[in-house]
Coordinates of C-alpha atoms in Angstrom, one line a residue:
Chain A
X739 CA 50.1 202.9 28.4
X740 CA 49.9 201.1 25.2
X741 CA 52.1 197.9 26.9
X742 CA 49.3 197.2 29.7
X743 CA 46.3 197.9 27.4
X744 CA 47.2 195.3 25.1
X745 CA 48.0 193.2 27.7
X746 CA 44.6 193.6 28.9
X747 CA 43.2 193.2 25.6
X748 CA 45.1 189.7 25.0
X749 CA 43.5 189.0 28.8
X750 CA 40.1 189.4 28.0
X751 CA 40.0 187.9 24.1
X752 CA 42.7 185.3 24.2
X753 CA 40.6 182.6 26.2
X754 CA 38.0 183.0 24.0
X755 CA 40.1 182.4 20.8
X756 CA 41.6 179.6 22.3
X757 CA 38.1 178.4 23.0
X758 CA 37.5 178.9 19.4
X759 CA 40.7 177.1 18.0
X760 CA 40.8 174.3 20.6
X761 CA 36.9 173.5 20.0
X762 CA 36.2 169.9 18.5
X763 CA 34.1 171.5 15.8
X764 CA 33.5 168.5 13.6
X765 CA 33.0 166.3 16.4
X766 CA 31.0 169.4 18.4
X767 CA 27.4 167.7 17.1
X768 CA 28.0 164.4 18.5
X769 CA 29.4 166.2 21.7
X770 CA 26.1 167.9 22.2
X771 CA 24.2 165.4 21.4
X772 CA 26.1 162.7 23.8
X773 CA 24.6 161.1 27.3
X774 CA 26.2 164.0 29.2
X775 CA 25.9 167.4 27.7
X776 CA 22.1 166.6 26.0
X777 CA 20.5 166.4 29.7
X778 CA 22.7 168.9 31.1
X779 CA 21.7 171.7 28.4
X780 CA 18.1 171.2 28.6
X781 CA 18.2 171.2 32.1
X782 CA 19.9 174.5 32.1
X783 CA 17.8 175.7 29.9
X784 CA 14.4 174.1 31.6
X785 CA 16.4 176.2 35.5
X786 CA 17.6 179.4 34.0
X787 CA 13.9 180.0 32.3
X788 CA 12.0 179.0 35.6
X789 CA 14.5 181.2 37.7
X790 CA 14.1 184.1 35.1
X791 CA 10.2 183.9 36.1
X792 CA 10.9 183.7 39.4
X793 CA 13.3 187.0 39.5
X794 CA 10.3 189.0 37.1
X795 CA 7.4 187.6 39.6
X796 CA 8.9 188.5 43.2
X797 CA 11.9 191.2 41.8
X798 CA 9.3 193.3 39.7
X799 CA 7.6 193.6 43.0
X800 CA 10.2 194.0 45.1
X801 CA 11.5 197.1 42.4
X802 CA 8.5 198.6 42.8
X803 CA 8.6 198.8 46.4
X804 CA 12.2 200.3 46.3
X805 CA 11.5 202.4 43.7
X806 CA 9.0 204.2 46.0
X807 CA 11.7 204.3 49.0
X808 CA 12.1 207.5 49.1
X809 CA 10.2 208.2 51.7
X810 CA 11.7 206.3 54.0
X811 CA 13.9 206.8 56.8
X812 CA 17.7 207.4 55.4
X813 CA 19.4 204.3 56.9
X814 CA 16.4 201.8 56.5
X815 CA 17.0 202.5 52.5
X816 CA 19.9 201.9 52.4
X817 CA 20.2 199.0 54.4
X818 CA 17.3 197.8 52.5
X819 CA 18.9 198.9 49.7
X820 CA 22.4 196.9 50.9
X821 CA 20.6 193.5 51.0
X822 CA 19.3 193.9 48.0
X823 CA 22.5 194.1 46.3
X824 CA 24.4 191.9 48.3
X825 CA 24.1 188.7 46.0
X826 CA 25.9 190.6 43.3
X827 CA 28.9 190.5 45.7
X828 CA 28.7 187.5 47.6
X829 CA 30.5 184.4 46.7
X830 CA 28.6 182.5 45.2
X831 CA 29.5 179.3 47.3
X832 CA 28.8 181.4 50.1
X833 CA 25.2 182.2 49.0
X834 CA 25.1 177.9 48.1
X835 CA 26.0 177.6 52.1
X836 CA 23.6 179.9 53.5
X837 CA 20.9 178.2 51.6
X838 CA 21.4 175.3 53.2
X839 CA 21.5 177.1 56.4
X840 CA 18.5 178.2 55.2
X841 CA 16.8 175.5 53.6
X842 CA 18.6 172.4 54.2
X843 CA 17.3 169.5 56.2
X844 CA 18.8 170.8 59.1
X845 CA 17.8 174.8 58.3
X846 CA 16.6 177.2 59.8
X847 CA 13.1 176.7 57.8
X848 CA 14.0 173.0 56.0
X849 CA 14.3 171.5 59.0
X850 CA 10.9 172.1 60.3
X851 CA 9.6 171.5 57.3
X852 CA 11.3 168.4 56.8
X853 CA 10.9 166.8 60.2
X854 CA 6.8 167.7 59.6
X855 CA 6.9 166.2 55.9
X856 CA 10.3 164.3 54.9
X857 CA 10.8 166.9 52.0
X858 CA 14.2 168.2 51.6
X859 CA 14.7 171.1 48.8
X860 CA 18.5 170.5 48.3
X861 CA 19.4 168.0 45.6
X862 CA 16.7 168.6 44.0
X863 CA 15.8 170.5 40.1
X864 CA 13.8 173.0 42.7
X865 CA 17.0 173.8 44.8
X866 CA 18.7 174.4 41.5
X867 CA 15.8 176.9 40.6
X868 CA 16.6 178.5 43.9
X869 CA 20.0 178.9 43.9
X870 CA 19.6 180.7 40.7
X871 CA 17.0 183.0 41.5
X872 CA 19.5 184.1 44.7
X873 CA 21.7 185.1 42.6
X874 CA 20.3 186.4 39.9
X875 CA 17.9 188.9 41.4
X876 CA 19.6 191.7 42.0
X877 CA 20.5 191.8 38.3
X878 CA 16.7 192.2 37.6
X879 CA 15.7 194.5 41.3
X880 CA 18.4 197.1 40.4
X881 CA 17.7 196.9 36.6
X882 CA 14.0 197.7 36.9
X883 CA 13.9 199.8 39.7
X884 CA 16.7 202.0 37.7
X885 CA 13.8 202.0 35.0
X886 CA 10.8 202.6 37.4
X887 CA 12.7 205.5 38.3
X888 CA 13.6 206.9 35.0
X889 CA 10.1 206.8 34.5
X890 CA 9.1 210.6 34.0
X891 CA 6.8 211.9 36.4
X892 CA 4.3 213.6 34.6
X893 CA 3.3 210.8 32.9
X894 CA 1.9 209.2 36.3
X895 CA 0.7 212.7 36.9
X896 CA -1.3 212.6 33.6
X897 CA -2.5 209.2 34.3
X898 CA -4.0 210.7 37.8
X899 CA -5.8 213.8 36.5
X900 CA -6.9 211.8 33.7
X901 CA -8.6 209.3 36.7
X902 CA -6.3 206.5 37.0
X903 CA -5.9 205.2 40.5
X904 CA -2.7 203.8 41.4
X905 CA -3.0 200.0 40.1
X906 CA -4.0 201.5 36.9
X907 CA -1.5 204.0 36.7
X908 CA 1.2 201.3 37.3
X909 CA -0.2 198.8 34.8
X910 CA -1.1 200.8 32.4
X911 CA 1.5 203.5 32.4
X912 CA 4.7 203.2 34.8
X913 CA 5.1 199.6 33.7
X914 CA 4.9 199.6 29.9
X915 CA 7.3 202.7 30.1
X916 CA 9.4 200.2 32.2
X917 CA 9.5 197.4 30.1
X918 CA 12.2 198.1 28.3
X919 CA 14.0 198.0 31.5
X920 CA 12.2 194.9 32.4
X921 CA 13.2 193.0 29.7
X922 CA 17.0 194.1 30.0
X923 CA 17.0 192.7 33.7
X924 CA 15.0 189.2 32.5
X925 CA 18.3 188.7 29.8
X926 CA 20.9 189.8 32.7
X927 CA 19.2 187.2 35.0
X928 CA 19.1 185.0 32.5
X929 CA 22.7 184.7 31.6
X930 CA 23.6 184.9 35.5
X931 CA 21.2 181.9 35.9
X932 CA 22.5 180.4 33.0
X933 CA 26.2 180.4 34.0
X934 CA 25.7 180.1 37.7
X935 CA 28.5 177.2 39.3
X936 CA 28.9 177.6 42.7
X937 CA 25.4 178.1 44.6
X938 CA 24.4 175.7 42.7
X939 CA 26.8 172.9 43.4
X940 CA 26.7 173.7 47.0
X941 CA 23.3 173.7 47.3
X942 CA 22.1 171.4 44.9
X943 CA 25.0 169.1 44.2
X944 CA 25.5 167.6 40.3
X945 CA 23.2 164.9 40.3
X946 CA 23.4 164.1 36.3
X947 CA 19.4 164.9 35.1
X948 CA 18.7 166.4 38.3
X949 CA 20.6 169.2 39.2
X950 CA 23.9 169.0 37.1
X951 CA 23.6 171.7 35.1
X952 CA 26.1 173.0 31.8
X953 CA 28.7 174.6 33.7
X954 CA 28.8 171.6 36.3
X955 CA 28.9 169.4 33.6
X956 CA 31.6 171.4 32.1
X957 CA 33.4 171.3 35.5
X958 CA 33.1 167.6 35.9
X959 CA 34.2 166.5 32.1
X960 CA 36.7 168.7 32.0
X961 CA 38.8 165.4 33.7
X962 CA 37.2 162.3 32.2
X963 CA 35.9 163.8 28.3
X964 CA 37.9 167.2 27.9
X965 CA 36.4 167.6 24.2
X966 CA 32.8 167.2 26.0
X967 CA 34.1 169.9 28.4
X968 CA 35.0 172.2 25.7
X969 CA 31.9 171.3 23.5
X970 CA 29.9 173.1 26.7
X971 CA 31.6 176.5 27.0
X972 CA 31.4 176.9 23.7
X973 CA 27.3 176.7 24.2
X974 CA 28.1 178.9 27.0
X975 CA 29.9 181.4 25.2
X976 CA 26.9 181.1 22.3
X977 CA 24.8 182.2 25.3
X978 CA 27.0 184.4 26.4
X979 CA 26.9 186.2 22.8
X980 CA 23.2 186.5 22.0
X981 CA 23.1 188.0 25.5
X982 CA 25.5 190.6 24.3
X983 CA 23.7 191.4 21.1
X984 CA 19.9 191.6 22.9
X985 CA 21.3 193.9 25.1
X986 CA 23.8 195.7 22.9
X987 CA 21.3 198.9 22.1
X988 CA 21.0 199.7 25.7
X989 CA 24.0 198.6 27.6
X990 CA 26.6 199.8 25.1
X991 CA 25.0 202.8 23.7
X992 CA 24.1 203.5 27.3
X993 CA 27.4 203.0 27.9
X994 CA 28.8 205.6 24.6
X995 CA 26.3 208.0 25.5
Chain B
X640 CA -23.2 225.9 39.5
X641 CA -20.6 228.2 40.9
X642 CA -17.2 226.6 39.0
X643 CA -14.6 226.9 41.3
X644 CA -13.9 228.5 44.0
X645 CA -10.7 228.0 46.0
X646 CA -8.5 229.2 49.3
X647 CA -5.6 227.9 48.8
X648 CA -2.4 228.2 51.4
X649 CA 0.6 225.9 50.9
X650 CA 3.6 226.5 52.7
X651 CA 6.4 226.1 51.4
X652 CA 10.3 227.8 52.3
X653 CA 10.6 231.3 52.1
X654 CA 7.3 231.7 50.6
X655 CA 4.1 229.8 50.1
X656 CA 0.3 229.8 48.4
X657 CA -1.4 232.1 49.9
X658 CA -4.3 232.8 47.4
X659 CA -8.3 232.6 46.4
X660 CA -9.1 231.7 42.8
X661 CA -12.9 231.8 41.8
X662 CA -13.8 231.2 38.1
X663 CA -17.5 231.5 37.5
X664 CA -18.9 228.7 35.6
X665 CA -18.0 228.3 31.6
X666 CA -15.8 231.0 32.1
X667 CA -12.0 231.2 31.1
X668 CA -10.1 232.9 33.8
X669 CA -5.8 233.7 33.1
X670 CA -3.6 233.0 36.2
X671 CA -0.9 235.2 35.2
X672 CA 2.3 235.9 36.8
X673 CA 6.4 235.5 36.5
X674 CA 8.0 232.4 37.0
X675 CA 8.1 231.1 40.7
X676 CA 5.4 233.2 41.6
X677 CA 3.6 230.2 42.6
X678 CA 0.7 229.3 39.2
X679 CA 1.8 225.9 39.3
X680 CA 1.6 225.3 42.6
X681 CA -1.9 226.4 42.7
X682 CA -2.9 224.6 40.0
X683 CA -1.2 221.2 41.1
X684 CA -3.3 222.2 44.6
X685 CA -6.8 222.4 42.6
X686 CA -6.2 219.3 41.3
X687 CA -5.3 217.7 44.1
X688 CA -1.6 217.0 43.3
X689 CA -0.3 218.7 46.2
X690 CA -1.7 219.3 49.3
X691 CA -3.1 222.0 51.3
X692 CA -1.7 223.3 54.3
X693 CA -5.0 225.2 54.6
X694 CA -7.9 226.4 52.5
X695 CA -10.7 224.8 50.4
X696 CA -11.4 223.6 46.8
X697 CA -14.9 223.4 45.8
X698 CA -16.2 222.7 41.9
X699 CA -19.8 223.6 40.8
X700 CA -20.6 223.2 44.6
X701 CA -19.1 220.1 45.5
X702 CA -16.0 220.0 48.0
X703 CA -13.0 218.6 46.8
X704 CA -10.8 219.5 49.8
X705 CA -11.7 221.6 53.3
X706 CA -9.1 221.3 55.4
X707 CA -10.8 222.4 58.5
X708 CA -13.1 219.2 57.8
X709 CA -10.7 217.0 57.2
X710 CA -11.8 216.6 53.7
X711 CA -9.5 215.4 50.8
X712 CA -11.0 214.4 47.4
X713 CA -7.9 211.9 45.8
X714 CA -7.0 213.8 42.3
X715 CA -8.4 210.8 40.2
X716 CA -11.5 211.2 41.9
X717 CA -11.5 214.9 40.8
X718 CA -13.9 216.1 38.7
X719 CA -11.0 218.2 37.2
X720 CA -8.6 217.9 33.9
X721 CA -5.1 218.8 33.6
X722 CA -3.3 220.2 30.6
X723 CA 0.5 219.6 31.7
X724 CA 3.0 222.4 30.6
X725 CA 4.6 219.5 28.4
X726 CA 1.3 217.4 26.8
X727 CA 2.5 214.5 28.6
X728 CA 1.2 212.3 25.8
X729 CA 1.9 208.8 27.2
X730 CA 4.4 207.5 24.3
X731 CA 3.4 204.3 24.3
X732 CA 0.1 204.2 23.2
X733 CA -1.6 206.0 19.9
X734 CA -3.0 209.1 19.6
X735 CA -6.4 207.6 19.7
X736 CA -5.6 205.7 23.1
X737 CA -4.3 208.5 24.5
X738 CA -7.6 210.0 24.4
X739 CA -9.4 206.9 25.2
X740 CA -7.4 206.6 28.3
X741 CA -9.4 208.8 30.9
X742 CA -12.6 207.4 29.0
X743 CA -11.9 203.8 30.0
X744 CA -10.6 205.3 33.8
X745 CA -14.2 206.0 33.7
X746 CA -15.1 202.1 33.0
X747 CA -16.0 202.5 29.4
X748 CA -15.1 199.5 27.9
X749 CA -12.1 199.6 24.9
X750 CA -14.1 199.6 21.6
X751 CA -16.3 202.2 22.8
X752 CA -13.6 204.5 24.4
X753 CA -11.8 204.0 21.3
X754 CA -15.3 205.3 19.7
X755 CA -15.6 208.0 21.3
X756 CA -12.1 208.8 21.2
X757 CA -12.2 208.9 17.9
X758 CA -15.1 211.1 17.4
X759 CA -13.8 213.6 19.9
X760 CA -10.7 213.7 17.3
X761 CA -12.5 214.2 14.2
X762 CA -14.6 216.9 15.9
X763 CA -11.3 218.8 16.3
X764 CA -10.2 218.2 13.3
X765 CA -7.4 216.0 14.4
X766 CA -8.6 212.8 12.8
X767 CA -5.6 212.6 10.9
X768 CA -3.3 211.9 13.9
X769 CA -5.7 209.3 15.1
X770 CA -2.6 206.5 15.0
X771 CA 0.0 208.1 15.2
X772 CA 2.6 207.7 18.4
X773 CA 3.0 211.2 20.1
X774 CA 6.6 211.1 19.3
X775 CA 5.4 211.7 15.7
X776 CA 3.7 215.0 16.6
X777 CA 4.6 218.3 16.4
X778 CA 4.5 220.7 19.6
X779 CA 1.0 222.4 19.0
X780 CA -0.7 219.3 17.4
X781 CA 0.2 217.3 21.0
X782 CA -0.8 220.2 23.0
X783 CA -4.5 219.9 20.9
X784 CA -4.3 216.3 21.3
X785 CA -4.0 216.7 25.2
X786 CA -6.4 218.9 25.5
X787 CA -9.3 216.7 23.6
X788 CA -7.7 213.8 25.9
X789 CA -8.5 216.0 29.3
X790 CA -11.3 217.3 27.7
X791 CA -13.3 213.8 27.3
X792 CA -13.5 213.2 30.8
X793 CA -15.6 215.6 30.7
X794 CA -14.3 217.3 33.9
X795 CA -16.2 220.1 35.3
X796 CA -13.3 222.2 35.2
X797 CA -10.1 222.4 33.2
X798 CA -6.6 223.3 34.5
X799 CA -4.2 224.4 31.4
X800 CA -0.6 224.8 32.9
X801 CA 0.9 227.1 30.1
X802 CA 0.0 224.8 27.0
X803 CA 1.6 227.1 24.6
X804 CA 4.8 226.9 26.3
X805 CA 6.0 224.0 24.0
X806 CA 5.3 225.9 21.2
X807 CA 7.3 227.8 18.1
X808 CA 5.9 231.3 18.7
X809 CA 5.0 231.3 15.3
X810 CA 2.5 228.6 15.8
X811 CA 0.8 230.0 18.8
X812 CA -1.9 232.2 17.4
X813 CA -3.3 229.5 15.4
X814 CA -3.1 226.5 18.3
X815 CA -5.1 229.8 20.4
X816 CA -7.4 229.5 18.2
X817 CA -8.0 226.1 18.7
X818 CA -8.0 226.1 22.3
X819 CA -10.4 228.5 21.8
X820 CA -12.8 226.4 19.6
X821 CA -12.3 223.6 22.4
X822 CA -13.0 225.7 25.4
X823 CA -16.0 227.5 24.1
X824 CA -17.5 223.8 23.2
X825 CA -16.5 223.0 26.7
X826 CA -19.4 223.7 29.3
X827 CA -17.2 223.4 32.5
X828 CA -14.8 226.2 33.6
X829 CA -11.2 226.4 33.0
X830 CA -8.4 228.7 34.4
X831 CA -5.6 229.3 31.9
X832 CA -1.7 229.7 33.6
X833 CA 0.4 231.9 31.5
X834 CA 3.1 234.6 31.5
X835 CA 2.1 235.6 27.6
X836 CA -0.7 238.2 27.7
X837 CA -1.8 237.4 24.5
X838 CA -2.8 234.2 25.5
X839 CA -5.1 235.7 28.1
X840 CA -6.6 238.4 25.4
X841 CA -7.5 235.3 23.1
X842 CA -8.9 232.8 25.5
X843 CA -9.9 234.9 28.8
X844 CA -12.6 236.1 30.3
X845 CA -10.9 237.6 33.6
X846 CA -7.2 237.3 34.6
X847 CA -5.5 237.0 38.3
X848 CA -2.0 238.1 38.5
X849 CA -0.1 236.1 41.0
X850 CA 3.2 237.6 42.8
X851 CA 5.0 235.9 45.3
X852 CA 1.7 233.4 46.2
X853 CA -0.1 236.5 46.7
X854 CA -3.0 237.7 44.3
X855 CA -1.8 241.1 43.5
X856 CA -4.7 241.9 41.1
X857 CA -7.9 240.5 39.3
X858 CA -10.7 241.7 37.3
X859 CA -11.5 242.0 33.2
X860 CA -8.4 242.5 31.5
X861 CA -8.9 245.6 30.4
X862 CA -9.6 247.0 33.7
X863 CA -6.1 245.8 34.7
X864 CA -4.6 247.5 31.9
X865 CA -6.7 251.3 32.4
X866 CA -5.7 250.7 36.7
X867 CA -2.6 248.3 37.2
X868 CA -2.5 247.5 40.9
X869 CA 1.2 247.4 41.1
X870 CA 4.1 247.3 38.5
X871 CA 4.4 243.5 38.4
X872 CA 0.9 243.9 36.7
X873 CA 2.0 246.2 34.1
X874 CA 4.7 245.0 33.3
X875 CA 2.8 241.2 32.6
X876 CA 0.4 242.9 30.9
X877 CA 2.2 245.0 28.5

C-alpha cells in the first residue's frame, strides 16, 4: 500500500520540484520581461478575463435554467444535462476542430457569414476568447447550478409571501445566496481558460500578439529558448497556486467535510 | 370585512386537504393537530404556495383563489404574511433589511423602507438587533424578528406555521408574549398552526383541530375541552 502511494506522491509533486529547481530564477525577470513571454502573459491574461465574463454572462443563465429542470421530462435533462458537461471530457483539440466546423470560414455558421462580410473568427484574439469560453463553461454551469440548488427553499418561499415576484426573488435572494458559488465557478473557469492549449491552438493558431497565448508560448520555446519555456510554467504554476488558495475554504474543506 | 374564509381540498396520496377554515376578522384562530395531519398544507394553500385541487380562499372579501372560476391570485400578490416554521431570516442581509424587504416589494424606496423598518423594530423593542446578521440571533429573537418582517406588509392576514417550534421551551412563554403584543397591534386576522396547547390558550381566540385533512372539531377552546369531539381532540388539548 505504502510502495504505490508514495509512488503516486513522487508523481504528482516531483514535476513541480523539478520546475522549482530547474527554474532560471535570477535570470526569471529578464525572461518575463523578454519579446516573447511579455505579449504572451498579458494576452493570457487580457483572454482568460474576457472568457471568465463570458462563462458568468451566458453560464449564470444557462444554471439557472438547469437548475429549474426538474420539471422536465426525464431524458431531455439529462441529455440536456449531457451536453452541458461534455467539454469537461472532450479533447480539447477535438472541441478546437469542431469550432472550426462551426465557425471557420468554411462552417457551418462562418462560412455564411464570411462569404456575406469577409470576416473570419479563427486566428483571431476573439477566437481565442471562444475557444476558452468552450471549455471553460461547464466548470462555471455545474458549479453554480450545484449552488442554485443548495439554495434552501424557504428562503425563496419567504421572499414570495413577503411579495417578491420571481426577478426579485432571484436577484435579490437566490443569487446573493449563490454567490459564493458563483465566484468559485468564475476562479475554476479562470484557471481552465488560463491554461487552456489545445482548442486554442486548433482554432486559433499561435499568432505571437494575437492569439499565442502562455502555454503556446511555453509549447513553442520550449525548442528555441528552453529557460523562456520554463520561465512560463512557473507563471503558470503561480496561477495555478493562488487558484488553489482562493478556493482552498470551499473545495478542500468541502472535500474534509 | 369577513377575514378569511377558505375551502380548501388538495389531493394528495393516501390522503389529502379536505377542510374549511374561517377566522373572523382580528381574530387569532389555532389550527391544531399531530404531525402529518395536513396544518402545513393548508397553510401553504392560503397563501397560495400550493395549489388547490378544489375550494376557495377569500380575505376580507376579496377572492384569492375559486377554482370553479378559474381564479388564482400569485402568492406575492397575496394580501397574506407567512411566519415559516424556521424564521427564514434571509442571511445575507441585516436585521433591519430583512424587515425592509417586503416594504421595498411594495415599491418603497430603500431609505424609507429602512425607516420604517427601523421603527417597526424599535416599536417591538428589537432595536437592538437592528444590524445584526440573523446568524447572530438567538431562536426566539429571529422568530420576533420574522414576525415584524411579515408583519410590515401589512397583510390582511397572517399565517404563523408553528413559530415556537425553533424554540428552547424555556423561552416560549415569554416569545408568547410577544407574539401576543404583535398580534393584538395587528388589525388583520391571523391563524396560528401548532401542536402545543399552550400556545393556543396564550394567543387564540378559537382553535380548529385538524386529523387526517379533516376538521374534526372547532369552537372556543374551552368548549373543546368541557365536549372533545373525538380523542385526537383530547388528547391535543390536554
Amino acid at each position: 500500500m505504502l510502495v504505490p502511494a508514495a509512488i503516486a506522491f513522487v508523481l504528482l509533486v516531483g514535476p513541480l520540484v523539478a520546475l522549482l529547481v530547474r527554474a532560471p530564477w535570477a535570470r526569471l525577470g529578464a525572461l518575463l520581461g523578454g519579446d516573447t513571454v511579455l505579449p504572451a502573459l498579458g494576452l493570457s491574461l487580457g483572454t482568460a478575463a474576457a472568457s471568465t465574463g463570458c462563462c458568468v454572462v451566458l453560464g449564470v443563465p444557462l444554471a439557472v435554467v438547469l437548475s429549474g429542470s426538474d420539471g422536465w421530462p426525464a431524458p431531455v435533462r439529462r441529455v440536456a444535462r449531457a451536453l452541458v458537461t461534455t467539454p469537461l471530457v472532450l479533447p480539447p483539440v477535438v472541441g478546437g476542430v469542431a469550432l472550426l466546423l462551426l465557425l471557420g470560414r468554411v462552417g457551418l455558421l462562418g462560412g455564411p457569414v464570411f462569404r456575406a462580410t469577409g470576416f473570419q473568427l479563427p486566428y483571431t484574439t476573439a477566437s481565442v476568447v471562444v475557444a476558452q469560453t468552450f471549455v471553460s463553461l461547464p466548470f462555471l454551469v455545474l458549479g453554480v447550478e450545484g449552488a442554485l440548488r443548495g439554495v434552501d427553499r424557504r428562503f425563496a418561499i419567504a421572499a414570495t409571501t413577503l411579495g417578491a415576484g420571481p426577478w426579485t426573488r432571484f436577484v435579490r435572494v437566490t443569487l446573493p445566496l449563490a454567490a459564493p458559488g458563483v465566484a468559485a465557478g468564475a476562479v475554476l473557469s479562470f484557471a481552465r481558460a488560463i491554461g487552456e492549449f489545445g482548442a486554442t491552438v486548433t482554432f486559433a493558431g499561435s499568432l505571437p500578439k494575437v492569439t499565442q497565448t502562455l502555454p503556446i508560448a511555453a509549447y513553442l520555446a520550449l525548442n528555441t529558448d528552453p529557460d523562456a519555456a520554463i520561465a512560463i510554467a512557473v507563471v503558470l504554476m503561480v496561477v495555478a497556486l493562488v487558484v488553489l488558495v482562493s478556493l482552498r475554504d470551499r473545495w478542500l474543506q468541502g472535500i474534509g467535510r | 370585512m369577513s377575514g378569511l374564509e377558505a375551502a380548501l381540498r388538495v389531493d394528495r396520496g393516501v390522503f389529502g386537504l379536505d377542510a374549511t377554515l374561517t377566522v373572523p376578522p382580528g381574530h387569532v384562530v389555532a389550527l391544531m393537530g399531530r404531525n402529518g395531519a395536513g396544518k402545513s398544507t393548508a397553510v401553504a394553500a392560503v397563501a397560495g404556495l400550493v395549489p388547490l385541487d378544489a375550494g376557495r380562499v377569500l380575505v376580507d372579501d376579496v377572492v384569492l383563489e375559486d377554482t370553479e372560476a378559474r381564479v388564482s391570485v400569485p402568492p406575492e400578490h397575496r394580501p397574506v404574511g407567512v411566519v415559516q416554521q424556521q424564521a427564514a431570516l434571509f442571511p445575507h442581509l441585516s436585521v433591519l433589511d430583512n424587515v425592509a424587504f417586503g416594504l421595498r416589494t411594495g415599491g418603497a424606496r430603500r431609505g424609507a423602507a429602512r425607516d420604517v423598518a427601523d421603527r417597526l423594530l424599535t416599536a417591538a423593542g428589537l432595536a437592538g438587533l437592528r444590524d445584526r446578521r440573523p446568524s447572530g440571533l438567538s431562536g426566539g429573537q429571529a422568530a420576533r424578528v420574522a414576525l415584524v418582517r411579515t408583519l410590515a406588509r401589512e397583510p390582511r392576514l397572517v399565517l404563523l406555521d408553528e413559530p415556537l417550534a425553533a424554540v428552547d421551551a424555556e423561552l416560549r412563554p415569554e416569545l408568547r408574549e410577544a407574539i401576543r403584543a404583535q398580534l393584538t397591534a395587528f388589525s388583520g386576522s391571523a391563524l396560528l398552526v401548532t401542536h402545543d396547547v399552550r400556545d393556543a390558550e396564550a394567543l387564540a381566540d378559537d382553535v380548529v383541530v385538524l386529523d387526517a385533512g379533516r376538521v374534526v372539531q372547532r369552537g372556543p377552546l374551552a368548549a373543546l375541552r368541557a365536549a372533545p369531539a373525538a380523542p385526537i381532540v383530547a388528547s391535543l388539548l390536554a
